[in-house]
C-alpha positions as CSV (number, residue, x, y, z in Angstrom):
1,X,-40.0,-20.4,6.8
2,X,-41.0,-21.5,10.3
3,X,-39.2,-24.1,12.4
4,X,-41.0,-25.6,15.4
5,X,-38.9,-26.7,18.3
6,X,-40.1,-29.2,21.0
7,X,-37.7,-29.4,24.0
8,X,-37.9,-31.8,26.9
9,X,-38.7,-29.6,30.0
10,X,-35.5,-30.0,32.0
11,X,-32.7,-27.3,32.2
12,X,-30.1,-29.4,30.4
13,X,-32.5,-30.0,27.5
14,X,-34.2,-26.6,27.3
15,X,-30.9,-24.7,27.1
16,X,-29.5,-26.2,23.9
17,X,-32.9,-26.1,22.2
18,X,-33.3,-22.4,22.9
19,X,-29.8,-21.8,21.7
20,X,-30.5,-23.7,18.5
21,X,-33.6,-21.6,18.0
22,X,-31.5,-18.4,18.4
23,X,-29.0,-19.7,15.8
24,X,-31.8,-20.5,13.3
25,X,-33.5,-17.2,13.9
26,X,-30.3,-15.4,13.1
27,X,-30.4,-17.3,9.7
28,X,-33.8,-15.9,8.9
29,X,-36.2,-18.6,10.2
30,X,-39.3,-17.9,12.3
31,X,-39.2,-19.9,15.5
32,X,-42.0,-21.5,17.5
33,X,-41.3,-23.2,20.8
34,X,-43.9,-25.9,21.7
35,X,-43.4,-26.3,25.5
36,X,-45.0,-28.2,28.3
37,X,-46.7,-26.8,31.4
38,X,-43.7,-28.0,33.4
39,X,-40.7,-25.7,33.4
40,X,-41.9,-23.4,30.6
41,X,-39.2,-21.0,29.3
42,X,-39.8,-17.3,29.9
43,X,-41.1,-15.7,26.7
44,X,-39.9,-12.2,27.7
45,X,-36.3,-13.5,27.4
46,X,-37.0,-14.6,23.8
47,X,-39.1,-11.8,22.2
48,X,-38.4,-13.0,18.7
49,X,-39.9,-16.5,19.3
50,X,-43.5,-17.6,19.3
51,X,-44.6,-19.9,22.2
52,X,-47.4,-22.5,22.2
53,X,-48.4,-24.6,25.2
54,X,-48.6,-28.4,25.4
55,X,-50.7,-29.3,28.5
56,X,-48.9,-32.2,30.2
57,X,-51.2,-32.9,33.2
58,X,-48.2,-33.1,35.6
59,X,-49.7,-30.6,38.0
60,X,-48.4,-27.2,39.0
61,X,-46.1,-28.3,41.8
62,X,-44.3,-31.1,39.9
63,X,-40.6,-31.0,40.6
64,X,-39.2,-34.4,39.8
65,X,-35.7,-35.6,40.6
66,X,-33.9,-37.9,38.2
67,X,-35.3,-41.0,40.0
68,X,-38.9,-39.7,39.4
69,X,-38.5,-39.0,35.7
70,X,-40.0,-42.2,34.3
71,X,-43.6,-41.3,34.9
72,X,-42.9,-37.7,33.7
73,X,-41.5,-39.0,30.4
74,X,-44.3,-41.4,29.8
75,X,-47.0,-38.8,30.8
76,X,-45.6,-36.1,28.6
77,X,-45.3,-38.4,25.6
78,X,-48.9,-39.4,26.1
79,X,-50.7,-36.2,27.0
80,X,-48.8,-33.8,24.7
81,X,-49.4,-35.7,21.5
82,X,-52.9,-34.3,20.8
83,X,-52.1,-30.6,21.7
84,X,-49.0,-30.7,19.4
85,X,-51.1,-32.2,16.6
86,X,-53.6,-29.4,17.0
87,X,-51.0,-26.6,17.0
88,X,-49.2,-28.0,14.0
89,X,-52.4,-28.5,12.0
90,X,-53.3,-24.9,12.7
91,X,-49.9,-23.7,11.6
92,X,-50.2,-25.6,8.3
93,X,-53.7,-24.3,7.8
94,X,-52.7,-20.7,8.4
95,X,-49.2,-20.7,6.9
96,X,-50.2,-18.8,3.7
97,X,-52.0,-16.1,5.9
98,X,-49.0,-16.0,8.3
99,X,-46.5,-15.9,5.5
100,X,-44.3,-18.8,6.7
101,X,-44.4,-22.4,5.6
102,X,-43.7,-24.9,8.4
103,X,-40.3,-26.2,7.3
104,X,-39.7,-28.8,9.9
105,X,-40.1,-29.9,13.5
106,X,-36.9,-30.3,15.7
107,X,-37.4,-32.2,18.9
108,X,-35.6,-33.7,21.8
109,X,-35.3,-37.5,21.5
110,X,-37.0,-37.9,24.9
111,X,-40.1,-36.2,23.2
112,X,-40.3,-39.2,20.9
113,X,-44.1,-38.8,20.4
114,X,-43.2,-35.8,18.1
115,X,-41.9,-38.2,15.4
116,X,-45.3,-39.9,14.8
117,X,-47.2,-36.6,14.9
118,X,-44.9,-35.0,12.4
119,X,-45.0,-38.1,10.2
120,X,-48.8,-38.1,10.3
121,X,-48.9,-34.4,9.2
122,X,-46.1,-35.0,6.6
123,X,-43.8,-32.5,8.2
124,X,-40.1,-33.4,8.2
125,X,-38.7,-34.0,11.7
126,X,-35.2,-33.7,13.0
127,X,-33.7,-34.7,16.3
128,X,-31.6,-32.5,18.5
129,X,-29.2,-34.8,20.4
130,X,-28.5,-33.0,23.7
131,X,-25.9,-35.6,24.8
132,X,-22.5,-36.6,23.5
133,X,-22.2,-38.9,20.5
134,X,-20.3,-41.3,22.8
135,X,-23.4,-41.6,24.9
136,X,-25.7,-42.5,22.0
137,X,-23.2,-45.2,20.8
138,X,-23.0,-46.5,24.4
139,X,-26.8,-46.7,24.8
140,X,-27.2,-48.6,21.5
141,X,-24.7,-51.2,22.6
142,X,-26.1,-51.2,26.1
143,X,-29.6,-52.1,24.8
144,X,-28.2,-54.9,22.6
145,X,-26.4,-56.3,25.7
146,X,-29.7,-56.4,27.6
147,X,-30.9,-59.0,25.1
148,X,-27.7,-61.0,25.7
149,X,-28.1,-60.9,29.5
150,X,-31.9,-60.9,29.5
151,X,-32.3,-64.2,31.3
152,X,-29.0,-64.4,33.2
153,X,-27.9,-61.0,34.5
154,X,-24.2,-60.1,34.4
155,X,-22.3,-61.4,37.5
156,X,-21.2,-58.6,39.7
157,X,-17.7,-60.0,39.6
158,X,-17.4,-58.8,35.9
159,X,-18.4,-55.2,36.5
160,X,-14.8,-54.0,36.2
161,X,-14.3,-55.7,32.9
162,X,-14.0,-53.5,29.7
163,X,-17.0,-53.5,27.4
164,X,-16.2,-54.7,23.8
165,X,-16.2,-51.8,21.3
166,X,-16.7,-49.2,24.0
167,X,-13.2,-48.4,25.3
168,X,-12.6,-47.1,27.9
169,X,-16.0,-48.1,29.5
170,X,-16.3,-50.9,32.0
171,X,-19.6,-52.8,32.6
172,X,-20.1,-50.7,35.7
173,X,-20.0,-47.5,33.6
174,X,-23.0,-48.4,31.4
175,X,-26.0,-46.2,32.0
176,X,-28.4,-49.1,32.1
177,X,-27.0,-51.8,34.4
178,X,-26.7,-55.4,33.2
179,X,-26.2,-57.0,36.7
180,X,-29.9,-56.4,37.7
181,X,-33.1,-57.2,35.8
182,X,-34.6,-54.3,33.9
183,X,-38.3,-54.5,33.0
184,X,-38.9,-55.0,29.3
185,X,-41.0,-51.8,29.0
186,X,-37.9,-49.8,30.2
187,X,-35.8,-51.4,27.5
188,X,-38.4,-50.5,24.9
189,X,-38.4,-46.9,26.2
190,X,-34.6,-46.9,25.8
191,X,-35.0,-48.1,22.2
192,X,-37.5,-45.2,21.6
193,X,-34.9,-42.7,22.9
194,X,-32.0,-43.9,20.8
195,X,-33.6,-44.8,17.4
196,X,-33.9,-42.3,14.6
197,X,-37.5,-43.1,13.8
198,X,-38.6,-41.2,10.7
199,X,-36.2,-38.3,11.4
200,X,-34.4,-36.9,8.4
201,X,-31.3,-35.6,10.2
202,X,-29.6,-35.4,13.6
203,X,-28.3,-32.1,15.1
204,X,-25.5,-32.4,17.7
205,X,-24.1,-30.0,20.3
206,X,-20.6,-31.3,19.8
207,X,-17.8,-30.8,17.4
208,X,-15.8,-33.1,15.0
209,X,-12.5,-32.4,16.8
210,X,-13.9,-34.0,19.9
211,X,-16.1,-36.8,18.6
212,X,-15.5,-37.1,14.8
213,X,-14.8,-40.8,14.7
214,X,-17.8,-41.7,16.8
215,X,-20.0,-39.4,14.8
216,X,-18.9,-41.0,11.5
217,X,-19.6,-44.5,12.9
218,X,-23.1,-43.5,14.0
219,X,-23.8,-41.7,10.7
220,X,-22.8,-44.7,8.7
221,X,-25.4,-46.8,10.5
222,X,-28.2,-44.2,10.5
223,X,-27.6,-43.0,6.9
224,X,-29.0,-39.5,7.4
225,X,-27.2,-36.1,7.6
226,X,-25.5,-35.2,10.8
227,X,-24.9,-31.6,11.8
228,X,-22.3,-31.2,14.6
229,X,-22.5,-27.4,15.4
230,X,-21.3,-27.3,19.0
231,X,-20.6,-25.8,21.3
232,X,-23.9,-24.1,20.8
233,X,-23.2,-21.3,23.3
234,X,-20.2,-20.2,21.3
235,X,-22.4,-19.6,18.2
236,X,-25.2,-17.6,19.8
237,X,-25.3,-14.2,21.5
238,X,-25.7,-14.5,25.2
239,X,-29.3,-15.3,26.1
240,X,-31.0,-16.3,29.3
241,X,-32.1,-19.9,29.3
242,X,-32.0,-20.6,33.1
243,X,-35.0,-21.8,35.0
244,X,-33.4,-21.0,38.3
245,X,-32.7,-17.4,39.6
246,X,-28.9,-16.7,39.3
247,X,-26.9,-15.1,42.1
248,X,-24.7,-12.7,40.1
249,X,-23.0,-11.3,43.2
250,X,-20.6,-14.2,42.9
251,X,-19.0,-12.3,40.0
252,X,-17.9,-9.5,42.3
253,X,-16.2,-12.1,44.6
254,X,-14.5,-13.7,41.6
255,X,-13.1,-10.3,40.6
256,X,-11.1,-10.2,43.8
257,X,-9.4,-13.6,43.3
258,X,-6.1,-14.5,41.6
259,X,-5.7,-15.9,38.1
260,X,-6.9,-19.5,37.8
261,X,-7.0,-19.9,41.6
262,X,-10.7,-20.7,42.1
263,X,-12.4,-24.1,42.0
264,X,-16.0,-23.9,40.7
265,X,-18.2,-26.6,42.1
266,X,-21.6,-27.4,40.7
267,X,-23.6,-30.6,40.3
268,X,-26.3,-29.3,38.0
269,X,-30.0,-28.8,38.3
270,X,-31.2,-32.3,39.0
271,X,-28.7,-34.3,41.0
272,X,-29.0,-35.0,44.7
273,X,-26.3,-35.9,47.3
274,X,-26.4,-37.6,50.6
275,X,-25.6,-35.5,53.6
276,X,-22.5,-37.6,54.4
277,X,-21.1,-37.0,50.9
278,X,-21.6,-33.2,51.3
279,X,-19.7,-33.2,54.6
280,X,-16.8,-35.0,52.9
281,X,-16.9,-32.4,50.1
282,X,-16.8,-29.6,52.6
283,X,-13.9,-31.1,54.4
284,X,-12.0,-31.8,51.2
285,X,-12.5,-28.2,50.0
286,X,-11.3,-26.8,53.3
287,X,-8.2,-29.1,53.4
288,X,-7.3,-28.2,49.7
289,X,-6.6,-24.6,50.7
290,X,-7.8,-23.5,47.3
291,X,-10.4,-20.7,46.9
292,X,-13.8,-22.1,45.8
293,X,-17.2,-21.1,44.5
294,X,-19.7,-23.8,45.5
295,X,-23.2,-24.0,44.1
296,X,-25.6,-25.7,46.5
297,X,-29.0,-25.7,44.9
298,X,-31.9,-26.0,47.3
299,X,-32.8,-29.7,47.2
300,X,-29.3,-30.8,46.3
301,X,-28.7,-32.3,49.8
302,X,-31.2,-35.0,50.5
303,X,-33.5,-34.2,53.4
304,X,-32.1,-30.6,53.7
305,X,-33.6,-27.3,52.7
306,X,-30.3,-25.7,51.9
307,X,-26.9,-25.8,53.8
308,X,-27.9,-26.7,57.3
309,X,-26.1,-30.1,56.9
310,X,-22.7,-28.5,56.4
311,X,-20.2,-29.2,59.2
312,X,-20.5,-27.0,62.2
313,X,-18.2,-24.0,61.9
314,X,-17.3,-24.7,58.2
315,X,-18.2,-21.3,56.9
316,X,-16.3,-19.6,59.7
317,X,-13.3,-21.8,59.0
318,X,-13.1,-21.0,55.3
319,X,-13.9,-17.3,55.7
320,X,-13.5,-15.3,52.5
321,X,-11.7,-18.2,50.8
322,X,-14.9,-19.8,49.8
323,X,-18.4,-18.6,48.6
324,X,-21.6,-20.7,48.6
325,X,-24.5,-19.6,46.4
326,X,-27.8,-21.2,45.4
327,X,-27.2,-20.9,41.7
328,X,-24.6,-19.1,39.5
329,X,-24.4,-17.7,36.0
330,X,-22.3,-20.6,34.9
331,X,-21.2,-19.4,31.5
332,X,-19.9,-16.1,33.0
333,X,-18.3,-18.0,35.9
334,X,-16.4,-20.4,33.6
335,X,-15.1,-17.6,31.4
336,X,-13.8,-15.6,34.3
337,X,-10.0,-15.3,34.7
338,X,-10.1,-16.6,38.3
339,X,-11.5,-20.0,37.5
340,X,-8.8,-22.7,37.5
341,X,-11.0,-25.9,37.4
342,X,-14.6,-27.1,37.5
343,X,-15.8,-29.9,39.8
344,X,-18.8,-31.1,37.8
345,X,-21.5,-33.7,37.5
346,X,-20.5,-34.0,33.9
347,X,-23.7,-33.0,32.2
348,X,-23.0,-32.4,28.5
349,X,-23.8,-28.7,28.5
350,X,-21.5,-28.1,31.5
351,X,-18.7,-30.0,29.7
352,X,-19.1,-27.9,26.6
353,X,-19.1,-24.7,28.6
354,X,-16.0,-25.7,30.6
355,X,-13.9,-27.3,28.0
356,X,-14.5,-24.4,25.5
357,X,-12.9,-22.1,28.1
358,X,-9.9,-24.3,28.7
359,X,-11.1,-25.2,32.2
360,X,-10.1,-28.7,33.3
361,X,-12.6,-30.8,35.2
362,X,-13.0,-32.9,38.3
363,X,-15.6,-35.4,37.3
364,X,-18.3,-36.6,39.8
365,X,-20.9,-38.2,37.6
366,X,-24.4,-38.9,39.2
367,X,-26.6,-40.6,36.6
368,X,-27.6,-41.2,33.0
369,X,-25.0,-40.0,30.4
370,X,-22.7,-38.5,33.1
371,X,-20.5,-41.5,33.8
372,X,-20.0,-42.1,30.1
373,X,-19.0,-38.4,29.7
374,X,-16.7,-38.6,32.7
375,X,-14.9,-41.7,31.4
376,X,-14.3,-40.2,28.0
377,X,-13.2,-36.9,29.6
378,X,-10.6,-38.6,31.7
379,X,-9.4,-41.5,29.6
380,X,-9.9,-40.4,25.9
381,X,-9.9,-36.6,25.8
382,X,-7.8,-36.3,28.9
383,X,-9.0,-32.9,30.2
384,X,-10.2,-34.1,33.6
385,X,-9.9,-36.7,36.4
386,X,-12.6,-39.0,37.8
387,X,-13.5,-38.7,41.5
388,X,-15.4,-41.9,42.2
389,X,-17.6,-43.0,45.1
390,X,-17.3,-43.3,48.0
391,X,-16.2,-39.7,48.4
392,X,-13.7,-39.0,51.1
393,X,-12.0,-35.8,52.1
394,X,-8.4,-37.0,51.4
395,X,-9.1,-38.1,47.8
396,X,-11.1,-34.8,47.3
397,X,-8.2,-32.7,48.5
398,X,-5.7,-34.7,46.4
399,X,-7.8,-34.4,43.3
400,X,-8.3,-30.6,43.7
401,X,-4.6,-30.0,44.1
402,X,-3.7,-32.4,41.2
403,X,-5.9,-30.6,38.7
404,X,-5.2,-27.1,39.8
405,X,-1.6,-26.8,41.0
406,X,0.4,-30.0,41.2
407,X,2.9,-30.9,38.4
408,X,1.0,-34.2,38.0
409,X,-1.9,-32.3,36.5
410,X,0.1,-30.2,34.1
411,X,-0.8,-32.3,31.1
412,X,-4.6,-32.1,31.9
413,X,-4.4,-28.3,32.1
414,X,-2.5,-28.1,28.8
415,X,-4.9,-30.4,27.1
416,X,-7.8,-28.3,28.3
417,X,-6.2,-25.2,26.8
418,X,-5.5,-27.0,23.5
419,X,-9.2,-27.9,23.4
420,X,-10.1,-24.3,23.9
421,X,-8.1,-23.4,20.8
422,X,-9.9,-26.1,18.8
423,X,-13.3,-24.8,19.8
424,X,-12.2,-21.3,18.9
425,X,-11.2,-22.4,15.4
426,X,-14.3,-24.5,14.9
427,X,-16.8,-21.7,15.6
428,X,-15.0,-19.1,13.5
429,X,-16.0,-18.3,9.9
430,X,-14.9,-21.3,7.9
431,X,-14.5,-23.5,10.9
432,X,-16.2,-26.9,11.1
433,X,-19.1,-26.0,13.4
434,X,-19.7,-22.8,11.6
435,X,-19.8,-24.5,8.3
436,X,-22.2,-27.2,9.7
437,X,-24.6,-24.5,10.9
438,X,-24.7,-23.0,7.3
439,X,-25.2,-26.5,5.9
440,X,-28.1,-27.1,8.4
441,X,-29.7,-23.8,7.2
442,X,-29.4,-24.9,3.6
443,X,-30.8,-28.4,4.5
444,X,-33.9,-27.0,6.2
445,X,-34.5,-24.7,3.2
446,X,-34.2,-27.7,0.9
447,X,-36.9,-29.5,2.9
448,X,-39.3,-26.6,2.1
449,X,-38.4,-26.8,-1.6
450,X,-39.1,-30.5,-1.5
451,X,-42.5,-30.0,0.1
452,X,-43.4,-27.4,-2.5
453,X,-42.3,-29.7,-5.3
454,X,-44.4,-32.5,-3.9
455,X,-47.4,-30.2,-3.6
456,X,-47.0,-29.1,-7.2
457,X,-46.6,-32.6,-8.5
458,X,-49.8,-33.6,-6.6
C-alpha cells in the first residue's frame, strides 16, 4: 500500500511530514513524497522514500520571508495542481505493476489544492495539521469575527479585551487582526486553510494530555476521525529533515557546561528581527550572566548578512560564556543535559521538541500561530513566560533569570518536567500517541479495503 505525502515547502512543515512518512514506512507502507521545486528535501537522507517533483514556477532563487508568503502560497496551489494530478494518475495506472495500491494522500492544509485533485481521482485525502489544535480553533473563530467586524473594524481601545470562547487570548493575540481591514480574498484563503474539505481524517502532531479538550471540541464539529500522535520526533528514529546546514560543533561546547545552566536561543527558520531588537537581546544576554547558545541565522537580522549589527565588543565581553552559530541541531541541543531553558519564537515543532525534554520556554512570538502558542504556553500549560514587544535588556535579563534560576520560576520548571513525563508515557507501548499511530495505520488500511470493495461492487 502506498501513501502519498504532499508537504508545504517550509522547514516547519516539511519536518513533521517527513517524520510522519517515517512512521508510516515503519508500519509497512510505501511512501511517496510529492514536493515543490522550492526547498526540496534531500532524497539521500530518505532512501526508503520515492520522490516526485511538482514544478512551482517560483524560480531557483526564491527565498521568501513570512511577509512574502502570500504569492508563494497562491502560486503553488495554482501551478502544482496539474503535475500532482499527472503523478497520481500514473501511480493509479501502474499500481498493479508496481505492487502497491495508492491508499491515500496526506497533505499540509496550506496545499489545499490537493483536496480537489484527490477527490477528482477518487483517492481518500487526509490533512496533517502542523500547528496546535488551539491555533485551528482560534483561526475558525477569528474568521467568524471578521464577518462581525467586516464594515466597522474593532476599535484599538479594545485590543486588550479577552476574546469570548478563546481564553486566555485577547483581541491583540489573534493571528488575523480585526482592527484593520483585511481583503476578502485573504479571508477566503484563511477559510481554505482551516476547513476540512473532503478530507476523511485529521492527523495532529500533538497529544491528548496537552490539547485533549480542544481536540474533542474540534472533532465534534468536523465529525471525522482525529489521530493525535505527537510529538512526532519521539515516535521516529532520528532522521535529517533540516534544509539548513547544522553547526554540530556547538555540541562540544555544550559538553563543557554545567547541568541546566545554558539558555538556548533560536527564532526559527523564517522570522526576522530589527537590528535594535537584536542589540537589546545581546545586552540582556550579557547582563543575565547565564551561559547561552544563540542561533543567528543569516537573514535573521534585517539589513544584515550575519552578526555585524551586534554591539561592538559584545563577543569579547561574553568570552566563552556564550556561543553564536548560524544553525544548530536543535533536537540534540534540547536533549542535552546542559540546556536549562529555550528562548523561542514558539513555532509548534520547537514547542514539541522543547516541552518533551522538560525544557521551559521564554516565548517571543513573531507571527502566524506563534502568539496563540505563546499565550497557551504561559497561561494554560504554564511551562513558559511571555516576553512581549518592545524588547528591552532589563526585561530580557529578568525573564532569563526567572525561568532558569529564580525561585519565582520554580513552578514553571516543575511543570515542564511533569510534561516530559506525560510525553514519555504517551509514546510508550500502550500510551495514547502510540495507540493513535496504530489506529491511523488500521484506518489507512481500511481505506484500501473500502476502495477494493467499491471496485468489486462496480
